[in-house]
Short mmCIF file of C-alpha atoms in Angstrom, two decimals:
data_model
loop_
_atom_site.label_atom_id
_atom_site.label_comp_id
_atom_site.label_asym_id
_atom_site.label_seq_id
_atom_site.Cartn_x
_atom_site.Cartn_y
_atom_site.Cartn_z
CA MET A 1 78.94 96.97 99.05
CA SER A 2 81.40 95.81 96.63
CA GLY A 3 82.03 96.62 92.79
CA PRO A 4 82.12 93.78 90.09
CA ALA A 5 84.97 91.72 89.18
CA ALA A 6 87.57 93.17 87.07
CA PRO A 7 87.04 93.02 83.18
CA ALA A 8 88.30 90.45 81.32
CA ALA A 9 91.94 90.83 80.28
CA ASN A 10 92.58 92.43 76.78
CA PRO A 11 95.90 91.01 75.29
CA ARG A 12 96.29 94.58 73.23
CA ALA A 13 95.65 96.57 76.58
CA PRO A 14 98.09 98.10 78.88
CA SER A 15 99.11 96.14 82.00
CA PHE A 16 97.57 96.67 85.61
CA ALA A 17 101.11 98.14 86.49
CA TYR A 18 100.83 100.73 83.70
CA LEU A 19 97.43 101.92 85.09
CA ILE A 20 98.64 102.11 88.46
CA ILE A 21 101.61 104.01 87.37
CA VAL A 22 99.91 106.49 85.30
CA LEU A 23 97.25 107.00 87.97
CA LEU A 24 99.86 107.68 90.37
CA LEU A 25 101.85 110.06 88.18
CA ALA A 26 98.49 112.04 87.62
CA GLN A 27 98.16 112.47 90.88
CA ALA A 28 101.69 113.20 91.96
CA LEU A 29 102.21 115.81 89.17
CA GLY A 30 98.82 117.06 89.59
CA THR A 31 99.50 117.89 93.41
CA MET A 32 102.91 119.29 92.49
CA ALA A 33 101.42 122.02 90.43
CA THR A 34 99.19 122.80 93.30
CA SER A 35 102.22 122.95 95.75
CA LEU A 36 104.70 124.58 93.68
CA VAL A 37 103.75 128.33 94.97
CA PRO A 38 103.47 127.77 99.00
CA ALA A 39 107.17 125.60 98.52
CA MET A 40 108.54 128.45 97.03
CA ALA A 41 106.80 131.17 98.93
CA PRO A 42 109.23 133.62 100.30
CA LYS A 43 110.57 133.73 96.98
CA VAL A 44 107.23 134.24 95.31
CA VAL A 45 105.82 136.78 97.70
CA ALA A 46 109.04 138.60 97.49
CA SER A 47 108.48 139.08 93.45
CA TYR A 48 105.34 141.08 94.32
CA GLY A 49 106.03 142.41 97.90
CA VAL A 50 103.21 140.92 99.57
CA SER A 51 103.17 138.88 102.95
CA SER A 52 103.75 135.31 103.01
CA VAL A 53 100.58 134.77 105.09
CA TRP A 54 98.93 135.68 101.56
CA ILE A 55 99.74 132.52 100.21
CA GLY A 56 97.30 130.69 102.28
CA TYR A 57 94.58 132.52 100.75
CA GLN A 58 95.68 131.02 96.86
CA VAL A 59 95.79 127.84 98.55
CA SER A 60 92.28 128.38 99.75
CA LEU A 61 91.19 129.67 96.23
CA ILE A 62 92.49 126.50 94.84
CA SER A 63 90.09 124.46 97.13
CA LEU A 64 87.33 126.73 96.10
CA SER A 65 87.86 125.91 92.31
CA MET A 66 87.93 122.66 93.12
CA LEU A 67 84.71 122.52 94.49
CA VAL A 68 83.20 123.46 91.27
CA SER A 69 84.59 120.64 89.48
CA LEU A 70 83.42 118.34 92.63
CA VAL A 71 79.97 119.78 91.91
CA TYR A 72 79.33 120.12 88.14
CA GLY A 73 82.15 117.51 86.91
CA GLY A 74 80.71 114.37 88.50
CA ASN A 75 79.15 112.89 85.45
CA LEU A 76 82.19 113.72 83.02
CA SER A 77 83.67 110.54 83.71
CA VAL A 78 80.58 108.51 82.75
CA ARG A 79 80.67 110.55 79.24
CA TRP A 80 84.00 110.82 78.70
CA GLY A 81 85.57 107.99 80.84
CA GLY A 82 87.67 108.13 83.39
CA CYS A 83 91.31 108.33 81.67
CA ARG A 84 89.90 111.37 79.45
CA THR A 85 88.25 113.18 82.55
CA SER A 86 92.03 112.74 84.33
CA GLN A 87 93.74 114.42 80.94
CA VAL A 88 91.08 117.26 80.86
CA GLY A 89 91.80 117.65 84.46
CA LEU A 90 95.93 117.70 83.67
CA MET A 91 95.17 120.04 80.84
CA LEU A 92 93.89 122.61 83.06
CA CYS A 93 96.54 121.95 85.70
CA ILE A 94 99.19 122.85 82.68
CA ALA A 95 97.09 126.07 81.94
CA GLY A 96 97.60 126.95 85.50
CA CYS A 97 101.48 126.62 85.81
CA LEU A 98 101.78 128.58 82.44
CA ILE A 99 99.31 131.46 83.59
CA ALA A 100 101.34 131.64 87.25
CA MET A 101 104.47 132.54 85.12
CA LEU A 102 103.01 135.69 83.75
CA PRO A 103 104.36 138.96 85.29
CA HIS A 104 101.69 140.06 87.75
CA SER A 105 100.25 138.91 90.99
CA ALA A 106 96.81 138.42 89.65
CA PHE A 107 97.63 135.96 87.40
CA LEU A 108 98.88 133.73 90.58
CA LEU A 109 95.04 133.83 91.47
CA LEU A 110 93.99 133.05 87.93
CA SER A 111 96.05 130.26 88.09
CA ALA A 112 94.88 128.95 91.49
CA VAL A 113 91.62 129.00 89.63
CA ALA A 114 92.63 126.83 86.52
CA MET A 115 94.69 124.42 88.62
CA GLY A 116 91.64 124.05 91.09
CA LEU A 117 89.44 123.25 88.27
CA GLY A 118 91.64 120.85 86.98
CA TYR A 119 93.10 118.87 90.05
CA GLY A 120 89.36 118.71 91.23
CA LEU A 121 88.62 116.14 88.09
CA VAL A 122 91.73 114.06 88.96
CA SER A 123 90.60 111.63 91.94
CA PRO A 124 86.83 111.16 91.24
CA ALA A 125 87.97 110.16 87.82
CA ALA A 126 90.52 107.95 88.67
CA SER A 127 88.16 105.98 91.30
CA PRO A 128 85.70 104.34 89.02
CA VAL A 129 88.50 103.07 86.81
CA LEU A 130 90.15 101.45 89.78
CA MET A 131 87.16 99.86 91.16
CA ARG A 132 86.63 98.00 87.84
CA PHE A 133 90.30 96.84 87.50
CA THR A 134 91.28 96.25 90.92
CA PRO A 135 90.85 92.89 92.66
CA PRO A 136 88.20 93.50 95.81
CA GLU A 137 90.93 92.10 98.65
CA ARG A 138 93.48 94.57 97.35
CA ARG A 139 91.41 97.66 97.21
CA ASN A 140 92.45 99.44 100.12
CA PHE A 141 96.01 99.23 99.48
CA ILE A 142 95.79 99.98 95.82
CA PHE A 143 93.79 103.18 96.54
CA SER A 144 96.22 103.89 98.96
CA PHE A 145 99.19 103.41 96.97
CA LYS A 146 97.63 105.57 94.08
CA GLN A 147 96.99 108.28 96.64
CA THR A 148 100.70 108.13 97.50
CA GLY A 149 100.85 110.37 94.48
CA VAL A 150 99.91 113.30 96.49
CA PRO A 151 102.52 113.51 99.04
CA MET A 152 104.87 112.42 96.03
CA GLY A 153 104.27 115.48 94.57
CA GLY A 154 104.37 117.74 97.64
CA MET A 155 107.72 115.87 98.16
CA ALA A 156 108.91 116.65 94.87
CA ALA A 157 107.74 120.39 95.34
CA GLY A 158 109.25 120.62 98.82
CA GLY A 159 112.79 119.21 97.40
CA LEU A 160 113.06 120.60 94.13
CA ALA A 161 111.11 123.80 93.49
CA PRO A 162 113.19 125.77 96.39
CA ALA A 163 116.60 125.07 94.96
CA ILE A 164 115.21 125.87 91.29
CA ALA A 165 113.61 128.96 92.65
CA VAL A 166 117.09 129.84 94.54
CA TRP A 167 119.33 128.76 91.54
CA ALA A 168 117.29 129.27 88.13
CA GLY A 169 114.04 131.42 89.29
CA TRP A 170 110.77 130.27 90.71
CA GLN A 171 108.98 130.59 87.17
CA TRP A 172 110.97 127.76 85.73
CA ALA A 173 109.65 125.07 88.48
CA LEU A 174 106.24 125.70 86.95
CA ALA A 175 107.46 125.41 83.39
CA LEU A 176 108.98 122.10 84.30
CA ASN A 177 106.20 120.94 86.06
CA ALA A 178 103.78 121.78 83.10
CA LEU A 179 106.36 119.74 80.46
CA ALA A 180 106.13 116.79 82.65
CA LEU A 181 102.42 117.03 82.70
CA ALA A 182 101.98 117.10 79.15
CA LEU A 183 104.37 113.98 78.64
CA LEU A 184 102.21 112.04 80.95
CA LEU A 185 99.28 112.86 78.86
CA ILE A 186 100.78 111.67 75.89
CA ALA A 187 101.45 108.33 77.89
CA MET A 188 97.85 108.00 79.26
CA GLN A 189 96.56 107.93 75.73
CA ARG A 190 97.94 104.28 75.08
CA GLY A 191 95.43 102.64 77.69
CA ARG A 192 92.50 105.28 77.13
CA PRO A 193 90.55 103.35 74.85
CA HIS A 194 90.83 100.07 77.10
CA TRP A 195 90.44 102.20 80.36
CA ASP A 196 87.27 104.29 79.16
CA SER A 197 85.29 101.17 77.62
CA ASP A 198 82.86 101.52 79.68
CA ARG A 199 82.01 105.19 78.90
CA ASP A 200 78.74 106.50 77.48
CA PRO A 201 78.56 108.97 75.19
CA ALA A 202 74.98 109.96 75.18
CA ALA A 203 75.28 110.89 78.95
CA GLY A 204 75.07 114.47 79.82
CA LEU A 205 78.12 116.82 80.35
CA VAL A 206 76.46 117.71 83.78
CA ALA A 207 73.75 115.56 85.41
CA ASP A 208 72.20 116.70 88.59
CA PRO A 209 75.12 118.12 89.54
CA TYR A 210 74.32 117.97 93.57
CA GLY A 211 73.16 114.30 93.28
CA GLY A 212 76.74 113.22 94.85
CA LEU A 213 76.00 115.85 97.48
CA ARG A 214 72.62 114.13 98.19
CA LEU A 215 74.03 110.65 98.07
CA VAL A 216 76.43 111.21 100.64
CA TRP A 217 73.98 113.58 103.05
CA ARG A 218 71.27 110.62 103.00
CA SER A 219 73.78 108.02 104.01
CA ARG A 220 74.85 108.33 107.79
CA ALA A 221 77.92 106.46 107.27
CA LEU A 222 79.15 108.61 104.07
CA CYS A 223 78.36 111.48 105.61
CA LEU A 224 80.41 110.96 108.96
CA LEU A 225 83.26 109.68 106.53
CA ALA A 226 83.02 112.96 104.46
CA PHE A 227 83.17 114.90 107.62
CA SER A 228 86.01 113.22 109.14
CA GLY A 229 87.83 114.10 105.60
CA ALA A 230 87.20 117.27 106.03
CA ALA A 231 88.51 117.91 109.53
CA TYR A 232 91.58 115.69 108.84
CA VAL A 233 92.42 117.56 105.29
CA VAL A 234 92.99 120.59 107.70
CA MET A 235 96.26 119.67 108.84
CA GLN A 236 97.18 118.21 105.54
CA LEU A 237 96.66 121.56 103.75
CA ALA A 238 98.51 123.41 106.74
CA LEU A 239 101.58 120.89 106.14
CA LEU A 240 101.62 122.25 102.70
CA ALA A 241 100.78 125.82 102.71
CA PHE A 242 102.75 127.11 105.80
CA THR A 243 105.57 124.17 106.73
CA VAL A 244 108.33 126.44 104.56
CA ILE A 245 106.73 129.71 105.86
CA PHE A 246 107.13 128.44 109.55
CA PHE A 247 110.81 127.49 109.31
CA VAL A 248 112.00 130.38 107.43
CA ASP A 249 110.29 133.31 108.94
CA GLU A 250 109.58 131.93 112.53
CA MET A 251 112.80 129.38 112.94
CA LYS A 252 115.14 131.39 110.63
CA LEU A 253 116.13 128.48 108.47
CA GLY A 254 117.34 129.17 104.90
CA LEU A 255 114.64 128.32 101.86
CA VAL A 256 116.55 125.14 101.10
CA GLN A 257 116.84 123.71 104.41
CA ALA A 258 112.90 124.44 105.04
CA GLY A 259 112.12 122.73 101.60
CA VAL A 260 113.99 119.43 103.26
CA ILE A 261 111.32 119.73 106.00
CA LEU A 262 108.64 120.09 103.88
CA MET A 263 109.83 117.09 101.77
CA ALA A 264 110.40 115.30 104.71
CA SER A 265 106.48 115.79 105.78
CA GLN A 266 105.63 114.39 102.22
CA MET A 267 107.72 111.28 102.48
CA GLY A 268 105.92 110.55 105.61
CA GLY A 269 102.70 111.15 103.58
CA VAL A 270 103.99 108.56 101.49
CA ALA A 271 104.93 106.04 103.83
CA GLY A 272 101.52 106.65 105.71
CA ARG A 273 99.20 106.02 102.82
CA LEU A 274 100.62 102.49 102.19
CA PHE A 275 100.89 101.94 106.05
CA TRP A 276 97.55 103.08 106.90
CA GLY A 277 96.15 101.18 103.83
CA TRP A 278 97.49 98.22 104.98
CA VAL A 279 96.30 98.33 108.54
CA ALA A 280 92.98 98.72 107.23
CA ASP A 281 93.23 95.77 105.11
CA ALA A 282 95.06 93.81 107.90
CA LEU A 283 91.98 94.92 110.44
CA GLY A 284 89.33 94.52 107.87
CA ASP A 285 87.98 97.80 109.55
CA CYS A 286 88.99 101.25 107.98
CA PHE A 287 87.27 102.72 110.39
CA ARG A 288 89.46 101.80 113.32
CA ALA A 289 92.28 102.34 111.21
CA LEU A 290 91.22 106.05 110.35
CA ALA A 291 90.47 106.51 114.16
CA LEU A 292 93.87 105.30 115.28
CA LEU A 293 95.51 107.63 112.55
CA GLY A 294 93.38 110.58 114.00
CA ALA A 295 94.56 110.01 117.43
CA VAL A 296 98.13 110.04 116.35
CA MET A 297 97.78 113.29 114.04
CA SER A 298 96.33 114.93 117.00
CA VAL A 299 99.27 114.20 119.71
CA THR A 300 101.96 115.07 116.85
CA THR A 301 100.47 118.51 116.13
CA LEU A 302 100.56 119.01 120.04
CA LEU A 303 104.64 118.34 119.66
CA CYS A 304 105.08 121.23 117.27
CA LEU A 305 104.65 123.76 120.56
CA ALA A 306 108.60 122.27 121.41
CA ILE A 307 109.78 123.49 118.21
CA THR A 308 112.51 126.23 118.72
CA PRO A 309 115.32 127.60 116.38
CA ALA A 310 117.85 125.64 118.33
CA TRP A 311 116.22 122.38 116.99
CA PRO A 312 118.96 120.40 114.53
CA LEU A 313 117.30 119.79 111.41
CA PRO A 314 117.11 116.18 111.33
CA ALA A 315 114.86 116.39 114.34
CA SER A 316 112.42 118.68 112.76
CA CYS A 317 112.24 116.27 109.63
CA ALA A 318 111.59 113.65 112.11
CA LEU A 319 108.72 115.11 113.53
CA PHE A 320 107.52 116.45 110.34
CA PHE A 321 107.70 113.19 108.92
CA VAL A 322 105.60 111.71 111.62
CA LEU A 323 102.88 114.47 111.38
CA GLY A 324 102.97 113.51 107.25
CA THR A 325 102.30 109.88 108.04
CA THR A 326 98.95 110.99 109.27
CA ALA A 327 98.15 114.37 107.81
CA SER A 328 98.38 112.87 104.20
CA GLY A 329 98.15 109.10 105.28
CA TRP A 330 94.35 109.04 105.23
CA ASN A 331 93.24 109.57 101.94
CA GLY A 332 93.79 106.00 99.97
CA ALA A 333 91.73 104.29 102.70
CA PHE A 334 88.87 106.76 102.86
CA LEU A 335 88.44 106.65 99.35
CA ALA A 336 88.26 102.96 99.02
CA GLU A 337 86.02 103.14 102.07
CA VAL A 338 83.45 105.72 100.11
CA ALA A 339 83.67 103.28 96.99
CA ARG A 340 82.52 100.27 99.11
CA GLN A 341 79.79 101.83 100.46
CA VAL A 342 78.16 102.34 97.25
CA PRO A 343 77.29 100.26 93.92
CA ALA A 344 79.68 100.47 91.29
CA ASN A 345 77.32 102.84 89.20
CA ALA A 346 77.51 105.18 92.14
CA VAL A 347 81.10 105.28 92.98
CA SER A 348 82.01 108.67 91.07
CA ALA A 349 79.24 110.32 92.50
CA ALA A 350 79.92 109.26 95.66
CA THR A 351 83.80 110.08 95.67
CA GLY A 352 82.87 113.22 94.29
CA GLY A 353 80.10 114.12 96.70
CA SER A 354 82.64 113.11 99.56
CA LEU A 355 85.46 114.82 97.92
CA PHE A 356 83.13 118.44 98.16
CA PHE A 357 82.82 118.14 101.85
CA VAL A 358 86.52 117.20 101.84
CA ASN A 359 87.36 120.33 99.82
CA VAL A 360 85.11 123.05 102.12
CA GLY A 361 87.73 121.87 104.61
CA ARG A 362 90.74 122.49 102.03
CA PHE A 363 89.18 125.61 101.63
CA LEU A 364 88.62 126.63 105.37
CA GLY A 365 91.63 125.05 106.57
CA PRO A 366 94.12 127.87 105.21
CA ILE A 367 92.00 130.60 106.32
CA LEU A 368 91.49 129.01 109.82
CA PHE A 369 95.46 128.68 110.07
CA THR A 370 96.03 132.03 109.15
CA ALA A 371 93.45 133.39 111.61
CA ALA A 372 94.97 131.04 114.47
CA TYR A 373 98.30 132.56 113.26
CA GLN A 374 97.03 136.23 113.79
CA LEU A 375 95.45 135.40 117.01
CA THR A 376 98.78 133.79 118.60
CA GLY A 377 101.40 135.43 116.35
CA SER A 378 102.97 132.02 116.52
CA TYR A 379 103.08 129.50 113.63
CA ALA A 380 103.99 126.80 116.05
CA SER A 381 101.09 127.68 117.88
CA ALA A 382 98.88 127.87 114.84
CA PHE A 383 99.94 124.20 114.11
CA ALA A 384 99.38 122.86 117.39
CA LEU A 385 95.61 124.34 117.31
CA MET A 386 95.37 121.95 114.30
CA ALA A 387 94.85 119.49 117.10
CA ILE A 388 91.27 120.18 117.25
CA PRO A 389 90.12 119.59 113.81
CA SER A 390 92.34 116.27 113.98
CA ALA A 391 90.25 115.05 117.27
CA ALA A 392 86.95 116.07 115.24
CA GLY A 393 87.78 113.57 112.66
CA MET A 394 88.96 110.87 114.91
CA VAL A 395 85.61 111.54 116.54
CA CYS A 396 83.61 110.88 113.58
CA VAL A 397 85.24 107.91 112.23
CA LEU A 398 84.75 106.28 115.84
CA ARG A 399 80.80 107.07 115.24
CA VAL A 400 80.47 105.60 111.92
CA GLY A 401 82.77 102.50 113.03
CA ARG A 402 80.32 101.99 115.90
CA ARG A 403 77.28 102.19 113.70
CA GLU A 404 78.50 99.78 111.14
CA ALA A 405 79.64 97.26 114.13
CA SER A 406 76.23 97.41 115.62
CA SER A 407 74.39 96.96 112.03
CA THR A 408 76.52 93.47 111.59
CA ARG A 409 75.62 92.07 114.71
#
């Protein structure tokens, strides 16, 4: 189902490009906030004398907290508007950055809760705004472009945070991210009256918190899409949480070099989101594009078994770049397809409901990866085992694609 045409132009409103830029930055800086601790993991855990594998549980706690926002925050964008809801989410990310700087490991866990609650509001709040203002024929690409903020944030974390941690201390990376988020909040306020003109102040703060889940569960297409996202996100979180640890602990690289490989994987995510969004629009079939993506991801994860300490840095960067194009490349086309499947007034609920299932995968992914590492004793083998959920996601989108094709005959 398609949404309504874009609202009439307001000469005093910011341009469409301004809207896309601030939503892109919100996604990027919010992602960066949640990615900083994994990117600096060896330095962070050394400060507290805990194992590097512990970082996986911190990432899982962020995802668990996101589930709370996705269940109970779905109506906030109706009452406050998508822009204001995004601002609230980013304020919580700022709080998370500041809490993480406090001198005890327990504060890292508390900061994960704040960041998860905040970050869980960002994508569902942006989707109804994009649906209102984006031309239907450009929707997959625009949603994918906005979602490039996720790997951009990871790329910034991988490229900047390790260097800052080595040269100035890891707390400074968190402080600078909090400052950037605060400046973005001010910039977003300029467009808020126009972007949130459809808000309903009389709407309840929490209206049927499980409505989005039921909406997804009752739709075979949405349900299979959500399951595919939950499967694909496992590899995405594995890249984020364990790339630096893999190359520092197992491949004996320096922290900055390992950060470069993480940055390469996130650069792949930026390229992948644009590429797979374009492929989905070019094919006119999001499901075929997502199935092809899953096949490439499955094969590439298996190639991690070939990595050795003798590999040159450019080779590792190239492999993880390709892996990033798939592991972080599916989100934009996925969100656009979720939005297409429902009426305009149900986009936020459907997005939140679908992302709930995705974030179950985000929560379980680092735990499963940690278990795979403990079982095999090898990060390379644990990465290779992520081919299993990648293949499962491919099967889900193939099934829903066939179902959609048969229903249109």
